Tab-separated table of C-alpha atoms and ligand atoms in Angstrom:
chain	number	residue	atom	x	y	z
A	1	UNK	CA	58.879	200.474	44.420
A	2	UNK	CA	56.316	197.665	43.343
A	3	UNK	CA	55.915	194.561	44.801
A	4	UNK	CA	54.093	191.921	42.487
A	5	UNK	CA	53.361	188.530	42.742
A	6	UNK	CA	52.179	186.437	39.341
A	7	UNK	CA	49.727	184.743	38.482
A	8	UNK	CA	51.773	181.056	39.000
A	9	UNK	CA	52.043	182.572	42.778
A	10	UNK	CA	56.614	183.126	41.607
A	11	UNK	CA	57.072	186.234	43.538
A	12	UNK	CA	58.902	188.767	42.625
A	13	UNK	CA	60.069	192.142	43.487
A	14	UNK	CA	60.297	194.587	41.140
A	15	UNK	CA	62.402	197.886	41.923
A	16	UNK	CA	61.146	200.898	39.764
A	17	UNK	CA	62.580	203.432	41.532
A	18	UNK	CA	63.753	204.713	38.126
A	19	UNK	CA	60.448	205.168	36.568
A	20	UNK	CA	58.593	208.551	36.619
A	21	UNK	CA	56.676	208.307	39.622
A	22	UNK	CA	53.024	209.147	38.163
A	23	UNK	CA	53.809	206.593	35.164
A	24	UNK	CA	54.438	204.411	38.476
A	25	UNK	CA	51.468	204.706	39.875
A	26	UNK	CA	49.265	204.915	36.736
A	27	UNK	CA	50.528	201.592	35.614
A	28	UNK	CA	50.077	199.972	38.870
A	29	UNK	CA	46.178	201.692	39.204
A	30	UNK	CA	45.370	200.082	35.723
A	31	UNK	CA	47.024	197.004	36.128
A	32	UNK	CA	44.958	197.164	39.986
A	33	UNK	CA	42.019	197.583	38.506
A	34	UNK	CA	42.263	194.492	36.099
A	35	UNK	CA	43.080	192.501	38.418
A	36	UNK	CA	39.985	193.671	40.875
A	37	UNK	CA	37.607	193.490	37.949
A	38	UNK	CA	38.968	189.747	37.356
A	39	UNK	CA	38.149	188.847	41.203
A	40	UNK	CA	41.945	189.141	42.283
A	41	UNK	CA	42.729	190.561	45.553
A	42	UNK	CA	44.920	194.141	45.560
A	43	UNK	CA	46.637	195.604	48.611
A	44	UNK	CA	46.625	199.349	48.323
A	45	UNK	CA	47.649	202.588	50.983
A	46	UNK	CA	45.437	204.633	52.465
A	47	UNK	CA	45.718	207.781	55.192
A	48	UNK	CA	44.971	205.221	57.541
A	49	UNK	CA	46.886	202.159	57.044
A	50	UNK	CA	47.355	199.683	53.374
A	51	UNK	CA	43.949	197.940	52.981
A	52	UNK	CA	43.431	193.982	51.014
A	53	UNK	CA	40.792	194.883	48.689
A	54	UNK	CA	38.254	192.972	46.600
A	55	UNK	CA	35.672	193.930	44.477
A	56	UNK	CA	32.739	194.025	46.727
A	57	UNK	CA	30.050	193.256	44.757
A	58	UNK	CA	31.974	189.740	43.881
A	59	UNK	CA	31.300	187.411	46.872
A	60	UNK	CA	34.101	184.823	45.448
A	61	UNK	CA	36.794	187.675	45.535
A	62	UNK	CA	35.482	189.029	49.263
A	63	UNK	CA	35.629	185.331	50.659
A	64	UNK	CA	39.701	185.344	49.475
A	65	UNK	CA	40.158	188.566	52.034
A	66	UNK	CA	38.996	186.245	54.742
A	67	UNK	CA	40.867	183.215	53.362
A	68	UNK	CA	43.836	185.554	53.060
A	69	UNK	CA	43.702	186.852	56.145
A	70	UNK	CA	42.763	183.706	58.448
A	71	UNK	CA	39.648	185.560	59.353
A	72	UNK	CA	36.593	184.117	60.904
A	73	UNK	CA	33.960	184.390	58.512
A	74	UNK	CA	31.867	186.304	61.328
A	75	UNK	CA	33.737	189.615	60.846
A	76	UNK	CA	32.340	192.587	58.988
A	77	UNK	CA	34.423	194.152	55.894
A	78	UNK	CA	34.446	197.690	55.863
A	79	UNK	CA	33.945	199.196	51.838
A	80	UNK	CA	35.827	201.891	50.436
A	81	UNK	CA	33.863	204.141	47.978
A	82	UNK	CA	34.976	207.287	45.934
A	83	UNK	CA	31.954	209.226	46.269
A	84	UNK	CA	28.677	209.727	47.902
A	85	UNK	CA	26.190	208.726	44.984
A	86	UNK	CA	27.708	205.205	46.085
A	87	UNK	CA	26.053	204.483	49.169
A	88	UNK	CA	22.700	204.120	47.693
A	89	UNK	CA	23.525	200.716	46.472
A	90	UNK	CA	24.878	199.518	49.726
A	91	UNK	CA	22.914	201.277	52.633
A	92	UNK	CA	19.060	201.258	53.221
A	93	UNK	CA	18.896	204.877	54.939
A	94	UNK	CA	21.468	207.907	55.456
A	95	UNK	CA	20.245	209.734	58.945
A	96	UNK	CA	21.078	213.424	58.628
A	97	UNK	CA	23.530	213.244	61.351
A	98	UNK	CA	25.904	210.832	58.809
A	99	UNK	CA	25.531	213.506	56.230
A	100	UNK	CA	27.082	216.206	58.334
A	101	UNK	CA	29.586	214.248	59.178
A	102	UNK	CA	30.848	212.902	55.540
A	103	UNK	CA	30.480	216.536	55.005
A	104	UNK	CA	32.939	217.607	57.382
A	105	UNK	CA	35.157	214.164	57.359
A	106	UNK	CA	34.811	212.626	53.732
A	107	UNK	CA	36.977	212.121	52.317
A	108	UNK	CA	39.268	210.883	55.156
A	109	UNK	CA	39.325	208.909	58.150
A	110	UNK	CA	36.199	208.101	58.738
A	111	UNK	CA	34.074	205.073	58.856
A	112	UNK	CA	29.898	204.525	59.477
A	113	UNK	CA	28.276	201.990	60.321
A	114	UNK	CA	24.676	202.640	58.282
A	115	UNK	CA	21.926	199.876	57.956
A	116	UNK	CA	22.325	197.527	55.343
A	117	UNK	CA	20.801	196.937	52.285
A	118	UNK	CA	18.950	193.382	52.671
A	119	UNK	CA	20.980	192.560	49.116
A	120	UNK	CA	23.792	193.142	50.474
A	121	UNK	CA	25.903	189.864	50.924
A	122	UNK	CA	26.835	188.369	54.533
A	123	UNK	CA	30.319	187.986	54.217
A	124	UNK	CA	30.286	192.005	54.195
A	125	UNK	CA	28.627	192.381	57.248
A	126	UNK	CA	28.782	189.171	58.879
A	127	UNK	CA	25.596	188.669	58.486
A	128	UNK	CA	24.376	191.674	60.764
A	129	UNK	CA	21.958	194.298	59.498
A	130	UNK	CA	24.464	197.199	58.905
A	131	UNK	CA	27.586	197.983	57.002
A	132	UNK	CA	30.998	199.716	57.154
A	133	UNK	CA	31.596	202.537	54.463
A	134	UNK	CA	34.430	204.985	54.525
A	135	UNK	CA	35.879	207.431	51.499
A	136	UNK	CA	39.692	207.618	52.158
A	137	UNK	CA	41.470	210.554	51.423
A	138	UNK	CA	44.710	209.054	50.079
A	139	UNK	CA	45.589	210.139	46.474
A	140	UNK	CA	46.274	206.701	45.148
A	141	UNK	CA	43.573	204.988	46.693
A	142	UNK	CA	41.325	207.898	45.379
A	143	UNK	CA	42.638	207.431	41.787
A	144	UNK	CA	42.063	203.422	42.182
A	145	UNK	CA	38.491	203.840	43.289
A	146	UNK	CA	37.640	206.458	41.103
A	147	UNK	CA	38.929	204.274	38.046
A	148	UNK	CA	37.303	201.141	39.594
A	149	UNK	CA	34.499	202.270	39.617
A	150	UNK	CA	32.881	200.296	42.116
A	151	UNK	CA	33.072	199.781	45.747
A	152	UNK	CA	36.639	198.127	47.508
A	153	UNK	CA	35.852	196.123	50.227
A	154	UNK	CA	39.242	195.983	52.379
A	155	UNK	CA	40.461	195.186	55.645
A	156	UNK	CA	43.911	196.362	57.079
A	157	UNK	CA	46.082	194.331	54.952
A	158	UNK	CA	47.588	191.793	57.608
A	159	UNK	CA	46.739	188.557	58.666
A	160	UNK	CA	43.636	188.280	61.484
A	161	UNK	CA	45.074	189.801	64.984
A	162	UNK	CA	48.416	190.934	63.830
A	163	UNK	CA	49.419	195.211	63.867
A	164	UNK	CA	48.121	196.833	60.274
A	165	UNK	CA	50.774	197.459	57.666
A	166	UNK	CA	52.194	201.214	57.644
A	167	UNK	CA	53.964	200.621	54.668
A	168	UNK	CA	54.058	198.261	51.919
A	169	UNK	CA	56.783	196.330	52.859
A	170	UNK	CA	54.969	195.389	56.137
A	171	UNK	CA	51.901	193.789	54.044
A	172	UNK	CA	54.932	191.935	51.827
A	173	UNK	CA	55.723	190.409	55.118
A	174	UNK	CA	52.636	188.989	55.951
A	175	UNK	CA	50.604	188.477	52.510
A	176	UNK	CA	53.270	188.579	49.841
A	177	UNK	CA	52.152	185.356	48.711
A	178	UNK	CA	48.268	186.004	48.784
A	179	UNK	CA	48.185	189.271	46.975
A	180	UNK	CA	48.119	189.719	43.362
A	181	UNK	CA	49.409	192.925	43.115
A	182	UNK	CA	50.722	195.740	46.023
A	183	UNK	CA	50.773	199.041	45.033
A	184	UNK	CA	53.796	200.956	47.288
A	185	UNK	CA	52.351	204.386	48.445
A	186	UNK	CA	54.883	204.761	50.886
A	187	UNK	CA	54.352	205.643	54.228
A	188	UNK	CA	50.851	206.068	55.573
A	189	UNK	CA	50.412	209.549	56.940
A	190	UNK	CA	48.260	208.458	59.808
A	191	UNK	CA	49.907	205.974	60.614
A	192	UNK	CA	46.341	203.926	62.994
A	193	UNK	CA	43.011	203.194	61.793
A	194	UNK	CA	39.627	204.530	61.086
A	195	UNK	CA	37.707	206.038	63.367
A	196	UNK	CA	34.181	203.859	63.500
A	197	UNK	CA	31.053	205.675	64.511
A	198	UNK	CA	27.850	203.846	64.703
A	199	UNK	CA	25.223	206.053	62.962
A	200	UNK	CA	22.704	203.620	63.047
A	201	UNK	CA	22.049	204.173	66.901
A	202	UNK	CA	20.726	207.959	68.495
A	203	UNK	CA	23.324	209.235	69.672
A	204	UNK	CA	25.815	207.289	67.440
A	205	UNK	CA	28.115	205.315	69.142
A	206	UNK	CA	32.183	205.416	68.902
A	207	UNK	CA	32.585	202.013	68.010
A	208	UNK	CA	36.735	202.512	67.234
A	209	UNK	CA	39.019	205.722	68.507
A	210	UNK	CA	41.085	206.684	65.260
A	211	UNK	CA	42.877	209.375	64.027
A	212	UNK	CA	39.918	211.773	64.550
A	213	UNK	CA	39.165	214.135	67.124
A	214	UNK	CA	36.501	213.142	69.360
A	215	UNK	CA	35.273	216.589	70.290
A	216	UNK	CA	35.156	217.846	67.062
A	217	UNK	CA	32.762	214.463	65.969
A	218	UNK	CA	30.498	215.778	68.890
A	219	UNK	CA	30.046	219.165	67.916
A	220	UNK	CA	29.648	218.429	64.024
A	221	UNK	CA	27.068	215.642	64.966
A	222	UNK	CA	25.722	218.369	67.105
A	223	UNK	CA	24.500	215.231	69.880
A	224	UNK	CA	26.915	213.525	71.980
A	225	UNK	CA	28.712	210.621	70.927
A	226	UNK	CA	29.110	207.203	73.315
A	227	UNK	CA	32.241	205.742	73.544
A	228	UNK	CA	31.917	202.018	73.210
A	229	UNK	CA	35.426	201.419	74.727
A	230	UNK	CA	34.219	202.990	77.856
A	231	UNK	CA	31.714	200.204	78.246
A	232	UNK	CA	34.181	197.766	77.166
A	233	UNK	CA	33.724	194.926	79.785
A	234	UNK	CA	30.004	195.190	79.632
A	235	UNK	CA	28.506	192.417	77.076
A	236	UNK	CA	25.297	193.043	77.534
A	237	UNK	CA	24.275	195.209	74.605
A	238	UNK	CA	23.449	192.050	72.620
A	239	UNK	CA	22.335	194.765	69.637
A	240	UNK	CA	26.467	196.391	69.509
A	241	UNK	CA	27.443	194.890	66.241
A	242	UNK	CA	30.588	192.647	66.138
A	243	UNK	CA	34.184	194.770	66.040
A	244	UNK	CA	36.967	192.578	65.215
A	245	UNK	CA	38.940	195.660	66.220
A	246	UNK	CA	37.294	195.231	69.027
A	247	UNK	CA	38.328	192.352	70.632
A	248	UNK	CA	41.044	193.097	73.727
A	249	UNK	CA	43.857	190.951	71.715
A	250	UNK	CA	43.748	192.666	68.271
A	251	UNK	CA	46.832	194.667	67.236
A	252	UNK	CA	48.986	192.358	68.786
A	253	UNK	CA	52.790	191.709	68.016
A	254	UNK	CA	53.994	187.903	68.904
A	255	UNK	CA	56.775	189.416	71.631
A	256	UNK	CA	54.472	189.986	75.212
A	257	UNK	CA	54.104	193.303	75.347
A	258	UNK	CA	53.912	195.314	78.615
A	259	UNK	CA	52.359	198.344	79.688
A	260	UNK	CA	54.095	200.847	82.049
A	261	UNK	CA	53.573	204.707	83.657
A	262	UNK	CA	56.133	207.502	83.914
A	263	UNK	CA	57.032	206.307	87.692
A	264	UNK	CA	57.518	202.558	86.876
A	265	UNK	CA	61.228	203.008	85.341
A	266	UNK	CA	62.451	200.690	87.768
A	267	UNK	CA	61.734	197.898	86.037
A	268	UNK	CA	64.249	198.781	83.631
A	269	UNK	CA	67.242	197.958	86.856
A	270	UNK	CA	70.030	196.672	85.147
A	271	UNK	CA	69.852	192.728	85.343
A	272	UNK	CA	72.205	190.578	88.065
A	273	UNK	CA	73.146	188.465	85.601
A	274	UNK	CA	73.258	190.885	82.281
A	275	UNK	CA	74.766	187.872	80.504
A	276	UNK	CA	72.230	185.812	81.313
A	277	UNK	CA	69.641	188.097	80.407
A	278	UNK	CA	67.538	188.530	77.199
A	279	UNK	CA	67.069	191.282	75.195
A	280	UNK	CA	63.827	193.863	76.148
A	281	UNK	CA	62.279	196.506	73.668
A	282	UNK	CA	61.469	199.817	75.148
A	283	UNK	CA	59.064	202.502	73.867
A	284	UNK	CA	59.282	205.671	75.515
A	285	UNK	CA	58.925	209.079	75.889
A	286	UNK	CA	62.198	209.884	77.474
A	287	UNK	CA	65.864	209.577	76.467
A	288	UNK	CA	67.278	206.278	77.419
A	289	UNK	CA	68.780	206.655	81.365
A	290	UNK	CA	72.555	205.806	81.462
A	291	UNK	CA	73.158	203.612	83.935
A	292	UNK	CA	71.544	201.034	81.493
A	293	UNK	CA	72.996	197.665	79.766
A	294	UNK	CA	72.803	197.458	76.146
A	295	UNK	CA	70.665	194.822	75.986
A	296	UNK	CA	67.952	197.001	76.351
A	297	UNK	CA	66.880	198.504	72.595
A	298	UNK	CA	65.946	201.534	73.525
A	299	UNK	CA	63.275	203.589	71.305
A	300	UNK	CA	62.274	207.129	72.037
A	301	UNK	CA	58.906	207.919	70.935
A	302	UNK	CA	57.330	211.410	69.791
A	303	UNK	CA	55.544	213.047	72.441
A	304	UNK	CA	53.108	214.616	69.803
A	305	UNK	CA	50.115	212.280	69.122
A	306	UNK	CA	49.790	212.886	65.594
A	307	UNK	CA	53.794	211.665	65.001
A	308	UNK	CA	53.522	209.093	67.694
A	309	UNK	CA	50.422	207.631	65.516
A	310	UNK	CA	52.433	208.281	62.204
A	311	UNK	CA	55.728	205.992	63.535
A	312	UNK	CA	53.930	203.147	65.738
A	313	UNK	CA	53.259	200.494	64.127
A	314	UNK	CA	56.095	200.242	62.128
A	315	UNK	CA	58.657	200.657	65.479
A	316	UNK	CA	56.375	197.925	67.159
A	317	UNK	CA	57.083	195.265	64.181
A	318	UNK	CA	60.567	196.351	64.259
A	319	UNK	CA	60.891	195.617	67.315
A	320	UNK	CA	58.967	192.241	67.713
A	321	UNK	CA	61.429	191.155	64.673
A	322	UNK	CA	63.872	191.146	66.921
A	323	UNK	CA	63.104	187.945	69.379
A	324	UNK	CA	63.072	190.394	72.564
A	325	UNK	CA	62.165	188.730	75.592
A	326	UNK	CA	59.461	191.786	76.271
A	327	UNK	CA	58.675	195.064	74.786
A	328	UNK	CA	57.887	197.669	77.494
A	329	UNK	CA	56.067	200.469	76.465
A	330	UNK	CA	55.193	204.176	78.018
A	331	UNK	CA	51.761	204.584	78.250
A	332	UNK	CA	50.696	208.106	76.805
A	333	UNK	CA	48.743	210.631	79.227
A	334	UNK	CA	45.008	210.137	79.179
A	335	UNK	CA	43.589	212.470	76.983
A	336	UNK	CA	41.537	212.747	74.317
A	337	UNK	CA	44.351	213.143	72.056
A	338	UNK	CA	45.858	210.508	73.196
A	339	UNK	CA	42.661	208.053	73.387
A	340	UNK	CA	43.144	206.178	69.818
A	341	UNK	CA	46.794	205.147	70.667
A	342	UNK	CA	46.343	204.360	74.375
A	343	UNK	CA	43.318	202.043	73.384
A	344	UNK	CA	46.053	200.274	70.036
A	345	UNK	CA	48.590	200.360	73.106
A	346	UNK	CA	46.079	198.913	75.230
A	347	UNK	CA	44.971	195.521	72.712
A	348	UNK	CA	48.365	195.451	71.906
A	349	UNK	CA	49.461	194.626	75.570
A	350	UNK	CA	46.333	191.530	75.394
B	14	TXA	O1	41.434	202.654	58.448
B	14	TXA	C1	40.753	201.671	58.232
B	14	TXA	O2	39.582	201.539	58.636
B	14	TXA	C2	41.414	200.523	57.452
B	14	TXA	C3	41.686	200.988	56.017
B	14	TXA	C4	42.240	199.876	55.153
B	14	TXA	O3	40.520	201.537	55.482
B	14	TXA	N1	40.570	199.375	57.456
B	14	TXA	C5	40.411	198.627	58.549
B	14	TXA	O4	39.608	197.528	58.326
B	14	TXA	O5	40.929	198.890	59.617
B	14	TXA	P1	39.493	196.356	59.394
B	14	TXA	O6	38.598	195.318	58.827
B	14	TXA	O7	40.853	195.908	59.766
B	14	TXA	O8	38.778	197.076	60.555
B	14	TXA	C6	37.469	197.535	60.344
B	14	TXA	C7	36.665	197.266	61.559
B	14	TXA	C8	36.642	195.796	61.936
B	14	TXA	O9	36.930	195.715	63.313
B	14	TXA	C9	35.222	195.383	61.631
B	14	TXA	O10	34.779	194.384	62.524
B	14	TXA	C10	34.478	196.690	61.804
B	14	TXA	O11	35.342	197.652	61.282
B	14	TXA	N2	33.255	196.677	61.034
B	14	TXA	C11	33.105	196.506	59.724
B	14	TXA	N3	31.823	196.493	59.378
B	14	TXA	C12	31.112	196.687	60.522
B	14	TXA	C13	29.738	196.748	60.856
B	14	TXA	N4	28.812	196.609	59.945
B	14	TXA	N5	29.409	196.967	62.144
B	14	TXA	C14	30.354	197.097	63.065
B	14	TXA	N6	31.663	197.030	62.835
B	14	TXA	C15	32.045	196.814	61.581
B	15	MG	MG1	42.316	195.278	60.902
């Protein structure tokens, strides 16, 4: 499926289910690039989650992410690059720690923070002295790159604070009407964010928990890695550059959502007055108990962190469609594993 929107801003939605699906996706991927070369904004997947792109070496297209996004101007743009011979026009100096890990990581889901190039425009990295790259592994974002021929510079593809778009549908939602073009990968196989590291510090610093494993960062990095969120309450690092993804509200649905353990079920006692009550979302590991009232929607969650990752964003917009009072949801065991979604669960509960 392809979701367009013309140039006189008349949406439409165009179902081409029947086409071949490479034809699909090679028509959308030229008709992409066009409109990237010609300063449009494209939404696009990725492993990770659908990104807004813009040509980044066209400051006019870059400031429409922010302007589509309602972002503050003071937030760093991560790019998206097919290959390595890229960098050079975007980062001043590649430590050798970086290159073992886009060795080991690249493509995929990983993004480093390198120094910047001083010709490097502002609006990229908020006017600090470093920039975002990452080279995702996702076919079609691959193929649009690699025809593009230049460097994407894309945020998640939803507006500033609200939970990244899974699927294509989700950024239809939210920027239907700000997007030229969406190309429909289908669901993103991640499911959360990139991981961030910080190479421009010794050790590097884990700026953003993703989809990667921590250990495994460590030991191809060969030094230990520090994990910003660990310090999260402690400002005084004046030199940490700015992470929108940072900030304790990001991720956030509109419906309050609350945090609970394995022995907290009790809040889920069936309500005096059921008729009185409104509906809560739940999001947990176990089956739902029966001595429950329906007006509880009820969602049980993979216990494997890869799955869980894969399915939550799209069950948390689900559910805050639904004008629930609350959506209550079982905090995963702390472990590494488990450390990228506990920290989304953690922003998302403000
Ligand atoms: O998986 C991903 O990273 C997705 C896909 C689309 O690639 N992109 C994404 O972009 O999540 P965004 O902008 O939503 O999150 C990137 C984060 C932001 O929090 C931004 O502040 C941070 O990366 N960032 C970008 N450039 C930075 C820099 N130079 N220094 C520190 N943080 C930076
Ligand atoms: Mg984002």
């Amino acid at each position: 499926m392809r979701y367009e929107a013309t140039i006189c801003l008349r949406l439409k939605k165009v179902n081409m289910m029947e086409m071949n699906q490479q034809n699909m996706n090679q028509n959308n991927i030229e008709q992409a690039v066009n409109l990237l070369k010609s300063g449009e904004l494209v939404a696009f997947p990725t492993e990770t989650v659908y990104g807004l792109g813009a040509d980044a070496s066209n400051s006019a297209a870059v400031r429409k992410i922010f302007e589509a996004k309602n972002r503050p101007a003071d937030h760093p743009v991560i790019l998206h690059i097919y290959d390595q011979s890229q960098l050079d026009k975007w980062v001043e100096s590649v430590p050798d720690i970086a290159y073992k890990l886009m060795q080991h990581f690249w493509p995929g889901a990983l993004t480093l923070i390198f120094k910047a190039r001083k010709t490097v425009s502002g609006l990229i990295t908020g006017n600090q002295d470093t920039i975002g790259l990452r080279m995702p592994s996702n076919p079609i974002a691959r193929e649009l790159l690699k025809q593009f021929g230049g460097a994407i510079a894309a945020p998640s593809a939803n507006r500033f604070g609200k939970i990244s778009p899974t699927k294509a549908s989700h950024v239809w939602e939210e920027l239907g009407d700000k997007v030229k073009l969406i190309i429909d990968g289908g669901d993103c196989s991640l499911g959360i964010e990139s991981t961030i590291i910080d190479v421009t510090k010794i050790p590097p610093v884990l700026l953003r928990p993703g989809p990667l494993d921590v250990d495994l960062i460590k030991q191809i990095s060969g030094v230990g890695v520090i994990d910003k969120g660990k310090d999260k309450n402690n400002n005084s690092d004046k030199d940490m550059p700015r992470v929108s993804g940072s900030l304790a509200s990001h991720y956030a649905p509109k419906t309050p959502v609350k945090l609970f353990t394995f022995d907290e079920l009790d809040c889920f006692a069936p309500q005096e007055d059921a008729a009185l009550a409104m509906t809560k979302g739940v999001m947990s590991f176990r089956n739902k108990p029966t001595n429950l009232r329906d007006k509880i929607i009820w969602v049980k969650m993979s216990g494997d962190a890869v799955l869980y990752a894969h399915e939550l964003y799209a069950v948390l917009r689900e559910l805050d469609s639904k004008n629930l009072e609350i959506i209550y949801i079982e905090l995963p065991p702390d472990e590494i594993i488990w450390q990228a979604i506990r920290d989304r669960l953690q922003r998302a509960a403000g």
